[in-house]
Amino acid sequence: MAFVTISYAPGSWILIAGRDVNVLLPESEKLRAASVWAVLDSGAGFAETLDAIVSAGLAGLTAFALVAEEGQLTRAVVRGDLRVELRTADGTTVVAGTGTWAEEIGRASCRERV
């Protein structure tokens, strides 16, 4: 398992932190957060968690971040006015949100910042 650090600024967002998967949702998405938590609690990985996030549709979901470790890789998906920094010995990769979403895959020994 990689060394992972999550940092945040106080605000009105919902952070759902699992063993290998972390999700950040706007405060207005409490119902979606509850269903995502249930999926994470069952041991879901990246694909299952992304399915849970988008299952209610993207039209009302203006922003979210999903960061997941998969073996030796870390995957980050970001939508909206958010950014995730993946830092490794090879450097830093920034995944910044867009209208749809941005996705990046990097080596697992990273620190993530949402």
PDB file of N, CA and C in Angstrom:
ATOM      1  N   MET A   1       0.841  -1.166   0.000  1.00  0.00           N
ATOM      2  CA  MET A   1       0.000   0.000   0.000  1.00  0.00           C
ATOM      3  C   MET A   1       0.889   1.233   0.000  1.00  0.00           C
ATOM      4  N   ALA A   2       0.517   2.225  -0.755  1.00  0.00           N
ATOM      5  CA  ALA A   2       1.275   3.458  -0.884  1.00  0.00           C
ATOM      6  C   ALA A   2       1.052   4.361   0.313  1.00  0.00           C
ATOM      7  N   PHE A   3       2.008   5.243   0.525  1.00  0.00           N
ATOM      8  CA  PHE A   3       1.863   6.276   1.535  1.00  0.00           C
ATOM      9  C   PHE A   3       0.972   7.355   0.949  1.00  0.00           C
ATOM     10  N   VAL A   4      -0.134   7.657   1.613  1.00  0.00           N
ATOM     11  CA  VAL A   4      -1.096   8.627   1.093  1.00  0.00           C
ATOM     12  C   VAL A   4      -1.367   9.680   2.153  1.00  0.00           C
ATOM     13  N   THR A   5      -1.348  10.929   1.732  1.00  0.00           N
ATOM     14  CA  THR A   5      -1.711  12.042   2.599  1.00  0.00           C
ATOM     15  C   THR A   5      -2.855  12.789   1.950  1.00  0.00           C
ATOM     16  N   ILE A   6      -3.905  13.046   2.694  1.00  0.00           N
ATOM     17  CA  ILE A   6      -5.031  13.822   2.188  1.00  0.00           C
ATOM     18  C   ILE A   6      -5.080  15.100   2.993  1.00  0.00           C
ATOM     19  N   SER A   7      -5.103  16.223   2.303  1.00  0.00           N
ATOM     20  CA  SER A   7      -5.259  17.488   3.010  1.00  0.00           C
ATOM     21  C   SER A   7      -6.478  18.202   2.456  1.00  0.00           C
ATOM     22  N   TYR A   8      -7.026  19.093   3.253  1.00  0.00           N
ATOM     23  CA  TYR A   8      -8.238  19.788   2.826  1.00  0.00           C
ATOM     24  C   TYR A   8      -8.292  21.140   3.524  1.00  0.00           C
ATOM     25  N   ALA A   9      -9.137  21.991   3.013  1.00  0.00           N
ATOM     26  CA  ALA A   9      -9.434  23.260   3.669  1.00  0.00           C
ATOM     27  C   ALA A   9     -10.851  23.152   4.220  1.00  0.00           C
ATOM     28  N   PRO A  10     -11.100  23.645   5.423  1.00  0.00           N
ATOM     29  CA  PRO A  10     -12.450  23.578   5.981  1.00  0.00           C
ATOM     30  C   PRO A  10     -13.467  24.192   5.021  1.00  0.00           C
ATOM     31  N   GLY A  11     -14.601  23.584   4.947  1.00  0.00           N
ATOM     32  CA  GLY A  11     -15.640  24.077   4.057  1.00  0.00           C
ATOM     33  C   GLY A  11     -16.879  23.220   4.166  1.00  0.00           C
ATOM     34  N   SER A  12     -17.707  23.284   3.176  1.00  0.00           N
ATOM     35  CA  SER A  12     -18.995  22.599   3.236  1.00  0.00           C
ATOM     36  C   SER A  12     -19.047  21.363   2.344  1.00  0.00           C
ATOM     37  N   TRP A  13     -17.927  20.751   2.056  1.00  0.00           N
ATOM     38  CA  TRP A  13     -17.880  19.559   1.214  1.00  0.00           C
ATOM     39  C   TRP A  13     -17.988  18.299   2.052  1.00  0.00           C
ATOM     40  N   ILE A  14     -18.343  17.196   1.411  1.00  0.00           N
ATOM     41  CA  ILE A  14     -18.441  15.887   2.070  1.00  0.00           C
ATOM     42  C   ILE A  14     -17.282  15.037   1.580  1.00  0.00           C
ATOM     43  N   LEU A  15     -16.463  14.541   2.502  1.00  0.00           N
ATOM     44  CA  LEU A  15     -15.369  13.634   2.176  1.00  0.00           C
ATOM     45  C   LEU A  15     -15.747  12.238   2.631  1.00  0.00           C
ATOM     46  N   ILE A  16     -15.702  11.285   1.717  1.00  0.00           N
ATOM     47  CA  ILE A  16     -15.947   9.885   2.044  1.00  0.00           C
ATOM     48  C   ILE A  16     -14.612   9.178   1.847  1.00  0.00           C
ATOM     49  N   ALA A  17     -14.004   8.749   2.939  1.00  0.00           N
ATOM     50  CA  ALA A  17     -12.678   8.155   2.890  1.00  0.00           C
ATOM     51  C   ALA A  17     -12.765   6.662   3.141  1.00  0.00           C
ATOM     52  N   GLY A  18     -12.347   5.897   2.161  1.00  0.00           N
ATOM     53  CA  GLY A  18     -12.291   4.449   2.285  1.00  0.00           C
ATOM     54  C   GLY A  18     -10.855   3.986   2.386  1.00  0.00           C
ATOM     55  N   ARG A  19     -10.650   2.695   2.400  1.00  0.00           N
ATOM     56  CA  ARG A  19      -9.303   2.134   2.506  1.00  0.00           C
ATOM     57  C   ARG A  19      -8.441   2.527   1.326  1.00  0.00           C
ATOM     58  N   ASP A  20      -8.955   2.341   0.119  1.00  0.00           N
ATOM     59  CA  ASP A  20      -8.198   2.632  -1.095  1.00  0.00           C
ATOM     60  C   ASP A  20      -8.874   3.657  -1.996  1.00  0.00           C
ATOM     61  N   VAL A  21     -10.046   4.131  -1.600  1.00  0.00           N
ATOM     62  CA  VAL A  21     -10.830   5.040  -2.432  1.00  0.00           C
ATOM     63  C   VAL A  21     -11.302   6.223  -1.585  1.00  0.00           C
ATOM     64  N   ASN A  22     -11.158   7.430  -2.134  1.00  0.00           N
ATOM     65  CA  ASN A  22     -11.622   8.651  -1.469  1.00  0.00           C
ATOM     66  C   ASN A  22     -12.477   9.450  -2.439  1.00  0.00           C
ATOM     67  N   VAL A  23     -13.580  10.008  -1.927  1.00  0.00           N
ATOM     68  CA  VAL A  23     -14.512  10.762  -2.769  1.00  0.00           C
ATOM     69  C   VAL A  23     -14.815  12.087  -2.075  1.00  0.00           C
ATOM     70  N   LEU A  24     -14.870  13.150  -2.856  1.00  0.00           N
ATOM     71  CA  LEU A  24     -15.255  14.463  -2.367  1.00  0.00           C
ATOM     72  C   LEU A  24     -16.468  14.922  -3.161  1.00  0.00           C
ATOM     73  N   LEU A  25     -17.554  15.257  -2.442  1.00  0.00           N
ATOM     74  CA  LEU A  25     -18.806  15.690  -3.067  1.00  0.00           C
ATOM     75  C   LEU A  25     -19.272  17.001  -2.439  1.00  0.00           C
ATOM     76  N   PRO A  26     -20.011  17.818  -3.200  1.00  0.00           N
ATOM     77  CA  PRO A  26     -20.572  19.043  -2.621  1.00  0.00           C
ATOM     78  C   PRO A  26     -21.574  18.715  -1.515  1.00  0.00           C
ATOM     79  N   GLU A  27     -21.722  19.627  -0.583  1.00  0.00           N
ATOM     80  CA  GLU A  27     -22.654  19.445   0.534  1.00  0.00           C
ATOM     81  C   GLU A  27     -24.079  19.162   0.058  1.00  0.00           C
ATOM     82  N   SER A  28     -24.440  19.694  -1.089  1.00  0.00           N
ATOM     83  CA  SER A  28     -25.796  19.495  -1.621  1.00  0.00           C
ATOM     84  C   SER A  28     -26.056  18.058  -2.064  1.00  0.00           C
ATOM     85  N   GLU A  29     -25.033  17.221  -2.084  1.00  0.00           N
ATOM     86  CA  GLU A  29     -25.154  15.838  -2.570  1.00  0.00           C
ATOM     87  C   GLU A  29     -25.197  14.814  -1.439  1.00  0.00           C
ATOM     88  N   LYS A  30     -25.939  15.114  -0.380  1.00  0.00           N
ATOM     89  CA  LYS A  30     -26.000  14.210   0.775  1.00  0.00           C
ATOM     90  C   LYS A  30     -26.585  12.845   0.423  1.00  0.00           C
ATOM     91  N   LEU A  31     -27.628  12.799  -0.395  1.00  0.00           N
ATOM     92  CA  LEU A  31     -28.213  11.509  -0.777  1.00  0.00           C
ATOM     93  C   LEU A  31     -27.241  10.695  -1.615  1.00  0.00           C
ATOM     94  N   ARG A  32     -26.570  11.364  -2.549  1.00  0.00           N
ATOM     95  CA  ARG A  32     -25.579  10.676  -3.381  1.00  0.00           C
ATOM     96  C   ARG A  32     -24.431  10.185  -2.499  1.00  0.00           C
ATOM     97  N   ALA A  33     -24.023  11.003  -1.540  1.00  0.00           N
ATOM     98  CA  ALA A  33     -22.934  10.621  -0.629  1.00  0.00           C
ATOM     99  C   ALA A  33     -23.301   9.368   0.159  1.00  0.00           C
ATOM    100  N   ALA A  34     -24.542   9.261   0.587  1.00  0.00           N
ATOM    101  CA  ALA A  34     -24.982   8.081   1.340  1.00  0.00           C
ATOM    102  C   ALA A  34     -24.869   6.822   0.485  1.00  0.00           C
ATOM    103  N   SER A  35     -25.257   6.899  -0.783  1.00  0.00           N
ATOM    104  CA  SER A  35     -25.169   5.715  -1.643  1.00  0.00           C
ATOM    105  C   SER A  35     -23.713   5.398  -1.987  1.00  0.00           C
ATOM    106  N   VAL A  36     -22.884   6.426  -2.149  1.00  0.00           N
ATOM    107  CA  VAL A  36     -21.457   6.191  -2.410  1.00  0.00           C
ATOM    108  C   VAL A  36     -20.808   5.552  -1.186  1.00  0.00           C
ATOM    109  N   TRP A  37     -21.165   6.028   0.017  1.00  0.00           N
ATOM    110  CA  TRP A  37     -20.625   5.433   1.238  1.00  0.00           C
ATOM    111  C   TRP A  37     -20.980   3.953   1.320  1.00  0.00           C
ATOM    112  N   ALA A  38     -22.222   3.612   1.006  1.00  0.00           N
ATOM    113  CA  ALA A  38     -22.643   2.202   1.064  1.00  0.00           C
ATOM    114  C   ALA A  38     -21.806   1.351   0.120  1.00  0.00           C
ATOM    115  N   VAL A  39     -21.515   1.873  -1.057  1.00  0.00           N
ATOM    116  CA  VAL A  39     -20.701   1.140  -2.037  1.00  0.00           C
ATOM    117  C   VAL A  39     -19.270   0.997  -1.523  1.00  0.00           C
ATOM    118  N   LEU A  40     -18.700   2.084  -1.006  1.00  0.00           N
ATOM    119  CA  LEU A  40     -17.328   2.013  -0.470  1.00  0.00           C
ATOM    120  C   LEU A  40     -17.245   1.069   0.722  1.00  0.00           C
ATOM    121  N   ASP A  41     -18.252   1.100   1.567  1.00  0.00           N
ATOM    122  CA  ASP A  41     -18.267   0.245   2.746  1.00  0.00           C
ATOM    123  C   ASP A  41     -18.300  -1.236   2.373  1.00  0.00           C
ATOM    124  N   SER A  42     -18.819  -1.542   1.194  1.00  0.00           N
ATOM    125  CA  SER A  42     -18.853  -2.939   0.741  1.00  0.00           C
ATOM    126  C   SER A  42     -17.540  -3.369   0.101  1.00  0.00           C
ATOM    127  N   GLY A  43     -16.556  -2.451   0.035  1.00  0.00           N
ATOM    128  CA  GLY A  43     -15.244  -2.809  -0.501  1.00  0.00           C
ATOM    129  C   GLY A  43     -15.057  -2.476  -1.970  1.00  0.00           C
ATOM    130  N   ALA A  44     -15.884  -1.617  -2.513  1.00  0.00           N
ATOM    131  CA  ALA A  44     -15.811  -1.277  -3.934  1.00  0.00           C
ATOM    132  C   ALA A  44     -14.494  -0.599  -4.284  1.00  0.00           C
ATOM    133  N   GLY A  45     -14.093  -0.796  -5.530  1.00  0.00           N
ATOM    134  CA  GLY A  45     -12.908  -0.145  -6.059  1.00  0.00           C
ATOM    135  C   GLY A  45     -13.289   1.054  -6.914  1.00  0.00           C
ATOM    136  N   PHE A  46     -12.384   1.451  -7.777  1.00  0.00           N
ATOM    137  CA  PHE A  46     -12.553   2.648  -8.600  1.00  0.00           C
ATOM    138  C   PHE A  46     -13.804   2.596  -9.465  1.00  0.00           C
ATOM    139  N   ALA A  47     -13.949   1.578 -10.290  1.00  0.00           N
ATOM    140  CA  ALA A  47     -15.052   1.519 -11.258  1.00  0.00           C
ATOM    141  C   ALA A  47     -16.415   1.496 -10.579  1.00  0.00           C
ATOM    142  N   GLU A  48     -16.545   0.688  -9.528  1.00  0.00           N
ATOM    143  CA  GLU A  48     -17.823   0.597  -8.830  1.00  0.00           C
ATOM    144  C   GLU A  48     -18.171   1.914  -8.138  1.00  0.00           C
ATOM    145  N   THR A  49     -17.149   2.591  -7.612  1.00  0.00           N
ATOM    146  CA  THR A  49     -17.388   3.870  -6.948  1.00  0.00           C
ATOM    147  C   THR A  49     -17.780   4.941  -7.959  1.00  0.00           C
ATOM    148  N   LEU A  50     -17.100   4.973  -9.100  1.00  0.00           N
ATOM    149  CA  LEU A  50     -17.470   5.934 -10.141  1.00  0.00           C
ATOM    150  C   LEU A  50     -18.900   5.678 -10.610  1.00  0.00           C
ATOM    151  N   ASP A  51     -19.270   4.415 -10.776  1.00  0.00           N
ATOM    152  CA  ASP A  51     -20.655   4.078 -11.128  1.00  0.00           C
ATOM    153  C   ASP A  51     -21.637   4.644 -10.106  1.00  0.00           C
ATOM    154  N   ALA A  52     -21.313   4.496  -8.818  1.00  0.00           N
ATOM    155  CA  ALA A  52     -22.204   4.999  -7.766  1.00  0.00           C
ATOM    156  C   ALA A  52     -22.312   6.522  -7.811  1.00  0.00           C
ATOM    157  N   ILE A  53     -21.218   7.200  -8.111  1.00  0.00           N
ATOM    158  CA  ILE A  53     -21.235   8.663  -8.172  1.00  0.00           C
ATOM    159  C   ILE A  53     -22.116   9.145  -9.309  1.00  0.00           C
ATOM    160  N   VAL A  54     -21.998   8.531 -10.481  1.00  0.00           N
ATOM    161  CA  VAL A  54     -22.716   9.041 -11.665  1.00  0.00           C
ATOM    162  C   VAL A  54     -24.067   8.371 -11.891  1.00  0.00           C
ATOM    163  N   SER A  55     -24.430   7.400 -11.080  1.00  0.00           N
ATOM    164  CA  SER A  55     -25.665   6.645 -11.316  1.00  0.00           C
ATOM    165  C   SER A  55     -26.919   7.524 -11.277  1.00  0.00           C
ATOM    166  N   ALA A  56     -26.901   8.584 -10.488  1.00  0.00           N
ATOM    167  CA  ALA A  56     -28.060   9.491 -10.427  1.00  0.00           C
ATOM    168  C   ALA A  56     -27.984  10.569 -11.505  1.00  0.00           C
ATOM    169  N   GLY A  57     -26.980  10.482 -12.373  1.00  0.00           N
ATOM    170  CA  GLY A  57     -26.830  11.439 -13.470  1.00  0.00           C
ATOM    171  C   GLY A  57     -25.805  12.509 -13.160  1.00  0.00           C
ATOM    172  N   LEU A  58     -25.304  13.132 -14.219  1.00  0.00           N
ATOM    173  CA  LEU A  58     -24.299  14.178 -14.075  1.00  0.00           C
ATOM    174  C   LEU A  58     -24.876  15.588 -14.138  1.00  0.00           C
ATOM    175  N   ALA A  59     -26.096  15.734 -14.633  1.00  0.00           N
ATOM    176  CA  ALA A  59     -26.667  17.067 -14.853  1.00  0.00           C
ATOM    177  C   ALA A  59     -26.650  17.929 -13.588  1.00  0.00           C
ATOM    178  N   GLY A  60     -26.981  17.369 -12.444  1.00  0.00           N
ATOM    179  CA  GLY A  60     -27.024  18.146 -11.208  1.00  0.00           C
ATOM    180  C   GLY A  60     -25.749  18.096 -10.395  1.00  0.00           C
ATOM    181  N   LEU A  61     -24.792  17.316 -10.842  1.00  0.00           N
ATOM    182  CA  LEU A  61     -23.539  17.151 -10.100  1.00  0.00           C
ATOM    183  C   LEU A  61     -22.472  18.046 -10.722  1.00  0.00           C
ATOM    184  N   THR A  62     -22.297  19.225 -10.167  1.00  0.00           N
ATOM    185  CA  THR A  62     -21.381  20.207 -10.755  1.00  0.00           C
ATOM    186  C   THR A  62     -19.923  19.912 -10.472  1.00  0.00           C
ATOM    187  N   ALA A  63     -19.643  19.168  -9.393  1.00  0.00           N
ATOM    188  CA  ALA A  63     -18.249  18.907  -9.033  1.00  0.00           C
ATOM    189  C   ALA A  63     -18.143  17.644  -8.193  1.00  0.00           C
ATOM    190  N   PHE A  64     -17.024  16.941  -8.351  1.00  0.00           N
ATOM    191  CA  PHE A  64     -16.664  15.839  -7.473  1.00  0.00           C
ATOM    192  C   PHE A  64     -15.211  15.472  -7.731  1.00  0.00           C
ATOM    193  N   ALA A  65     -14.619  14.765  -6.787  1.00  0.00           N
ATOM    194  CA  ALA A  65     -13.284  14.199  -6.960  1.00  0.00           C
ATOM    195  C   ALA A  65     -13.323  12.767  -6.474  1.00  0.00           C
ATOM    196  N   LEU A  66     -12.659  11.906  -7.209  1.00  0.00           N
ATOM    197  CA  LEU A  66     -12.524  10.486  -6.865  1.00  0.00           C
ATOM    198  C   LEU A  66     -11.055  10.127  -7.031  1.00  0.00           C
ATOM    199  N   VAL A  67     -10.438   9.615  -5.970  1.00  0.00           N
ATOM    200  CA  VAL A  67      -9.048   9.176  -6.031  1.00  0.00           C
ATOM    201  C   VAL A  67      -9.000   7.765  -5.480  1.00  0.00           C
ATOM    202  N   ALA A  68      -8.405   6.850  -6.251  1.00  0.00           N
ATOM    203  CA  ALA A  68      -8.393   5.447  -5.846  1.00  0.00           C
ATOM    204  C   ALA A  68      -7.053   4.800  -6.156  1.00  0.00           C
ATOM    205  N   GLU A  69      -6.593   3.973  -5.239  1.00  0.00           N
ATOM    206  CA  GLU A  69      -5.402   3.153  -5.474  1.00  0.00           C
ATOM    207  C   GLU A  69      -5.848   1.832  -6.074  1.00  0.00           C
ATOM    208  N   GLU A  70      -5.170   1.428  -7.131  1.00  0.00           N
ATOM    209  CA  GLU A  70      -5.420   0.132  -7.769  1.00  0.00           C
ATOM    210  C   GLU A  70      -4.083  -0.544  -7.992  1.00  0.00           C
ATOM    211  N   GLY A  71      -3.712  -1.416  -7.082  1.00  0.00           N
ATOM    212  CA  GLY A  71      -2.413  -2.067  -7.202  1.00  0.00           C
ATOM    213  C   GLY A  71      -1.304  -1.039  -7.116  1.00  0.00           C
ATOM    214  N   GLN A  72      -0.498  -0.924  -8.167  1.00  0.00           N
ATOM    215  CA  GLN A  72       0.613   0.020  -8.198  1.00  0.00           C
ATOM    216  C   GLN A  72       0.238   1.371  -8.793  1.00  0.00           C
ATOM    217  N   LEU A  73      -1.028   1.579  -9.109  1.00  0.00           N
ATOM    218  CA  LEU A  73      -1.469   2.816  -9.737  1.00  0.00           C
ATOM    219  C   LEU A  73      -2.429   3.585  -8.845  1.00  0.00           C
ATOM    220  N   THR A  74      -2.454   4.895  -9.018  1.00  0.00           N
ATOM    221  CA  THR A  74      -3.444   5.748  -8.388  1.00  0.00           C
ATOM    222  C   THR A  74      -4.208   6.443  -9.495  1.00  0.00           C
ATOM    223  N   ARG A  75      -5.531   6.388  -9.435  1.00  0.00           N
ATOM    224  CA  ARG A  75      -6.382   7.023 -10.448  1.00  0.00           C
ATOM    225  C   ARG A  75      -7.118   8.184  -9.804  1.00  0.00           C
ATOM    226  N   ALA A  76      -7.201   9.290 -10.536  1.00  0.00           N
ATOM    227  CA  ALA A  76      -7.921  10.465 -10.056  1.00  0.00           C
ATOM    228  C   ALA A  76      -8.871  10.936 -11.142  1.00  0.00           C
ATOM    229  N   VAL A  77     -10.111  11.171 -10.757  1.00  0.00           N
ATOM    230  CA  VAL A  77     -11.129  11.746 -11.645  1.00  0.00           C
ATOM    231  C   VAL A  77     -11.658  12.991 -10.946  1.00  0.00           C
ATOM    232  N   VAL A  78     -11.677  14.116 -11.666  1.00  0.00           N
ATOM    233  CA  VAL A  78     -12.080  15.384 -11.079  1.00  0.00           C
ATOM    234  C   VAL A  78     -13.040  16.094 -12.027  1.00  0.00           C
ATOM    235  N   ARG A  79     -14.102  16.632 -11.463  1.00  0.00           N
ATOM    236  CA  ARG A  79     -15.077  17.418 -12.223  1.00  0.00           C
ATOM    237  C   ARG A  79     -15.316  18.725 -11.481  1.00  0.00           C
ATOM    238  N   GLY A  80     -15.464  19.804 -12.226  1.00  0.00           N
ATOM    239  CA  GLY A  80     -15.787  21.089 -11.617  1.00  0.00           C
ATOM    240  C   GLY A  80     -14.569  21.840 -11.136  1.00  0.00           C
ATOM    241  N   ASP A  81     -14.786  22.737 -10.196  1.00  0.00           N
ATOM    242  CA  ASP A  81     -13.759  23.646  -9.707  1.00  0.00           C
ATOM    243  C   ASP A  81     -12.936  23.006  -8.585  1.00  0.00           C
ATOM    244  N   LEU A  82     -12.329  21.874  -8.885  1.00  0.00           N
ATOM    245  CA  LEU A  82     -11.484  21.147  -7.933  1.00  0.00           C
ATOM    246  C   LEU A  82     -10.194  20.766  -8.629  1.00  0.00           C
ATOM    247  N   ARG A  83      -9.198  20.418  -7.827  1.00  0.00           N
ATOM    248  CA  ARG A  83      -7.967  19.873  -8.394  1.00  0.00           C
ATOM    249  C   ARG A  83      -7.363  18.880  -7.428  1.00  0.00           C
ATOM    250  N   VAL A  84      -6.713  17.884  -7.978  1.00  0.00           N
ATOM    251  CA  VAL A  84      -6.022  16.869  -7.201  1.00  0.00           C
ATOM    252  C   VAL A  84      -4.573  16.882  -7.651  1.00  0.00           C
ATOM    253  N   GLU A  85      -3.648  16.858  -6.694  1.00  0.00           N
ATOM    254  CA  GLU A  85      -2.233  16.773  -7.002  1.00  0.00           C
ATOM    255  C   GLU A  85      -1.755  15.375  -6.646  1.00  0.00           C
ATOM    256  N   LEU A  86      -1.181  14.682  -7.612  1.00  0.00           N
ATOM    257  CA  LEU A  86      -0.564  13.375  -7.382  1.00  0.00           C
ATOM    258  C   LEU A  86       0.943  13.597  -7.383  1.00  0.00           C
ATOM    259  N   ARG A  87       1.581  13.376  -6.248  1.00  0.00           N
ATOM    260  CA  ARG A  87       3.025  13.611  -6.136  1.00  0.00           C
ATOM    261  C   ARG A  87       3.759  12.297  -5.984  1.00  0.00           C
ATOM    262  N   THR A  88       4.731  12.081  -6.828  1.00  0.00           N
ATOM    263  CA  THR A  88       5.553  10.882  -6.777  1.00  0.00           C
ATOM    264  C   THR A  88       7.020  11.289  -6.862  1.00  0.00           C
ATOM    265  N   ALA A  89       7.902  10.315  -6.804  1.00  0.00           N
ATOM    266  CA  ALA A  89       9.322  10.587  -6.973  1.00  0.00           C
ATOM    267  C   ALA A  89       9.606  11.148  -8.364  1.00  0.00           C
ATOM    268  N   ASP A  90       8.735  10.880  -9.317  1.00  0.00           N
ATOM    269  CA  ASP A  90       8.912  11.362 -10.689  1.00  0.00           C
ATOM    270  C   ASP A  90       8.399  12.781 -10.891  1.00  0.00           C
ATOM    271  N   GLY A  91       7.700  13.337  -9.919  1.00  0.00           N
ATOM    272  CA  GLY A  91       7.169  14.688 -10.060  1.00  0.00           C
ATOM    273  C   GLY A  91       5.716  14.761  -9.638  1.00  0.00           C
ATOM    274  N   THR A  92       5.091  15.891  -9.948  1.00  0.00           N
ATOM    275  CA  THR A  92       3.699  16.146  -9.567  1.00  0.00           C
ATOM    276  C   THR A  92       2.828  16.211 -10.800  1.00  0.00           C
ATOM    277  N   THR A  93       1.693  15.547 -10.732  1.00  0.00           N
ATOM    278  CA  THR A  93       0.686  15.631 -11.777  1.00  0.00           C
ATOM    279  C   THR A  93      -0.551  16.278 -11.174  1.00  0.00           C
ATOM    280  N   VAL A  94      -1.038  17.329 -11.820  1.00  0.00           N
ATOM    281  CA  VAL A  94      -2.236  18.014 -11.347  1.00  0.00           C
ATOM    282  C   VAL A  94      -3.401  17.595 -12.231  1.00  0.00           C
ATOM    283  N   VAL A  95      -4.479  17.162 -11.591  1.00  0.00           N
ATOM    284  CA  VAL A  95      -5.706  16.812 -12.303  1.00  0.00           C
ATOM    285  C   VAL A  95      -6.719  17.883 -11.927  1.00  0.00           C
ATOM    286  N   ALA A  96      -7.059  18.729 -12.895  1.00  0.00           N
ATOM    287  CA  ALA A  96      -7.991  19.825 -12.644  1.00  0.00           C
ATOM    288  C   ALA A  96      -9.321  19.505 -13.292  1.00  0.00           C
ATOM    289  N   GLY A  97     -10.386  19.840 -12.595  1.00  0.00           N
ATOM    290  CA  GLY A  97     -11.725  19.559 -13.074  1.00  0.00           C
ATOM    291  C   GLY A  97     -12.078  20.347 -14.320  1.00  0.00           C
ATOM    292  N   THR A  98     -13.037  19.827 -15.039  1.00  0.00           N
ATOM    293  CA  THR A  98     -13.543  20.462 -16.257  1.00  0.00           C
ATOM    294  C   THR A  98     -15.058  20.342 -16.243  1.00  0.00           C
ATOM    295  N   GLY A  99     -15.696  20.712 -17.352  1.00  0.00           N
ATOM    296  CA  GLY A  99     -17.145  20.593 -17.464  1.00  0.00           C
ATOM    297  C   GLY A  99     -17.626  19.158 -17.392  1.00  0.00           C
ATOM    298  N   THR A 100     -16.915  18.232 -18.013  1.00  0.00           N
ATOM    299  CA  THR A 100     -17.268  16.820 -17.925  1.00  0.00           C
ATOM    300  C   THR A 100     -16.479  16.225 -16.777  1.00  0.00           C
ATOM    301  N   TRP A 101     -15.237  15.806 -17.016  1.00  0.00           N
ATOM    302  CA  TRP A 101     -14.291  15.491 -15.969  1.00  0.00           C
ATOM    303  C   TRP A 101     -12.932  15.257 -16.569  1.00  0.00           C
ATOM    304  N   ALA A 102     -11.904  15.296 -15.731  1.00  0.00           N
ATOM    305  CA  ALA A 102     -10.530  15.007 -16.131  1.00  0.00           C
ATOM    306  C   ALA A 102     -10.100  13.772 -15.366  1.00  0.00           C
ATOM    307  N   GLU A 103      -9.319  12.927 -16.026  1.00  0.00           N
ATOM    308  CA  GLU A 103      -8.858  11.692 -15.391  1.00  0.00           C
ATOM    309  C   GLU A 103      -7.369  11.546 -15.612  1.00  0.00           C
ATOM    310  N   GLU A 104      -6.681  11.031 -14.597  1.00  0.00           N
ATOM    311  CA  GLU A 104      -5.247  10.805 -14.685  1.00  0.00           C
ATOM    312  C   GLU A 104      -4.916   9.528 -13.929  1.00  0.00           C
ATOM    313  N   ILE A 105      -3.924   8.802 -14.416  1.00  0.00           N
ATOM    314  CA  ILE A 105      -3.443   7.594 -13.757  1.00  0.00           C
ATOM    315  C   ILE A 105      -1.956   7.778 -13.509  1.00  0.00           C
ATOM    316  N   GLY A 106      -1.506   7.497 -12.267  1.00  0.00           N
ATOM    317  CA  GLY A 106      -0.095   7.656 -11.932  1.00  0.00           C
ATOM    318  C   GLY A 106       0.389   6.509 -11.071  1.00  0.00           C
ATOM    319  N   ARG A 107       1.694   6.491 -10.826  1.00  0.00           N
ATOM    320  CA  ARG A 107       2.283   5.468  -9.952  1.00  0.00           C
ATOM    321  C   ARG A 107       1.703   5.603  -8.554  1.00  0.00           C
ATOM    322  N   ALA A 108       1.583   4.512  -7.834  1.00  0.00           N
ATOM    323  CA  ALA A 108       0.858   4.491  -6.565  1.00  0.00           C
ATOM    324  C   ALA A 108       1.568   5.167  -5.410  1.00  0.00           C
ATOM    325  N   SER A 109       2.870   5.242  -5.400  1.00  0.00           N
ATOM    326  CA  SER A 109       3.548   5.805  -4.237  1.00  0.00           C
ATOM    327  C   SER A 109       3.448   7.327  -4.267  1.00  0.00           C
ATOM    328  N   CYS A 110       2.248   7.823  -4.087  1.00  0.00           N
ATOM    329  CA  CYS A 110       2.017   9.257  -4.199  1.00  0.00           C
ATOM    330  C   CYS A 110       1.302   9.792  -2.993  1.00  0.00           C
ATOM    331  N   ARG A 111       1.255  11.107  -2.930  1.00  0.00           N
ATOM    332  CA  ARG A 111       0.426  11.804  -1.966  1.00  0.00           C
ATOM    333  C   ARG A 111      -0.653  12.482  -2.762  1.00  0.00           C
ATOM    334  N   GLU A 112      -1.835  12.470  -2.255  1.00  0.00           N
ATOM    335  CA  GLU A 112      -2.927  13.122  -2.964  1.00  0.00           C
ATOM    336  C   GLU A 112      -3.435  14.295  -2.159  1.00  0.00           C
ATOM    337  N   ARG A 113      -3.814  15.336  -2.840  1.00  0.00           N
ATOM    338  CA  ARG A 113      -4.352  16.507  -2.161  1.00  0.00           C
ATOM    339  C   ARG A 113      -5.603  16.933  -2.879  1.00  0.00           C
ATOM    340  N   VAL A 114      -6.687  16.972  -2.146  1.00  0.00           N
ATOM    341  CA  VAL A 114      -7.965  17.371  -2.715  1.00  0.00           C
ATOM    342  C   VAL A 114      -8.325  18.720  -2.162  1.00  0.00           C
TER     343      VAL A 114
END
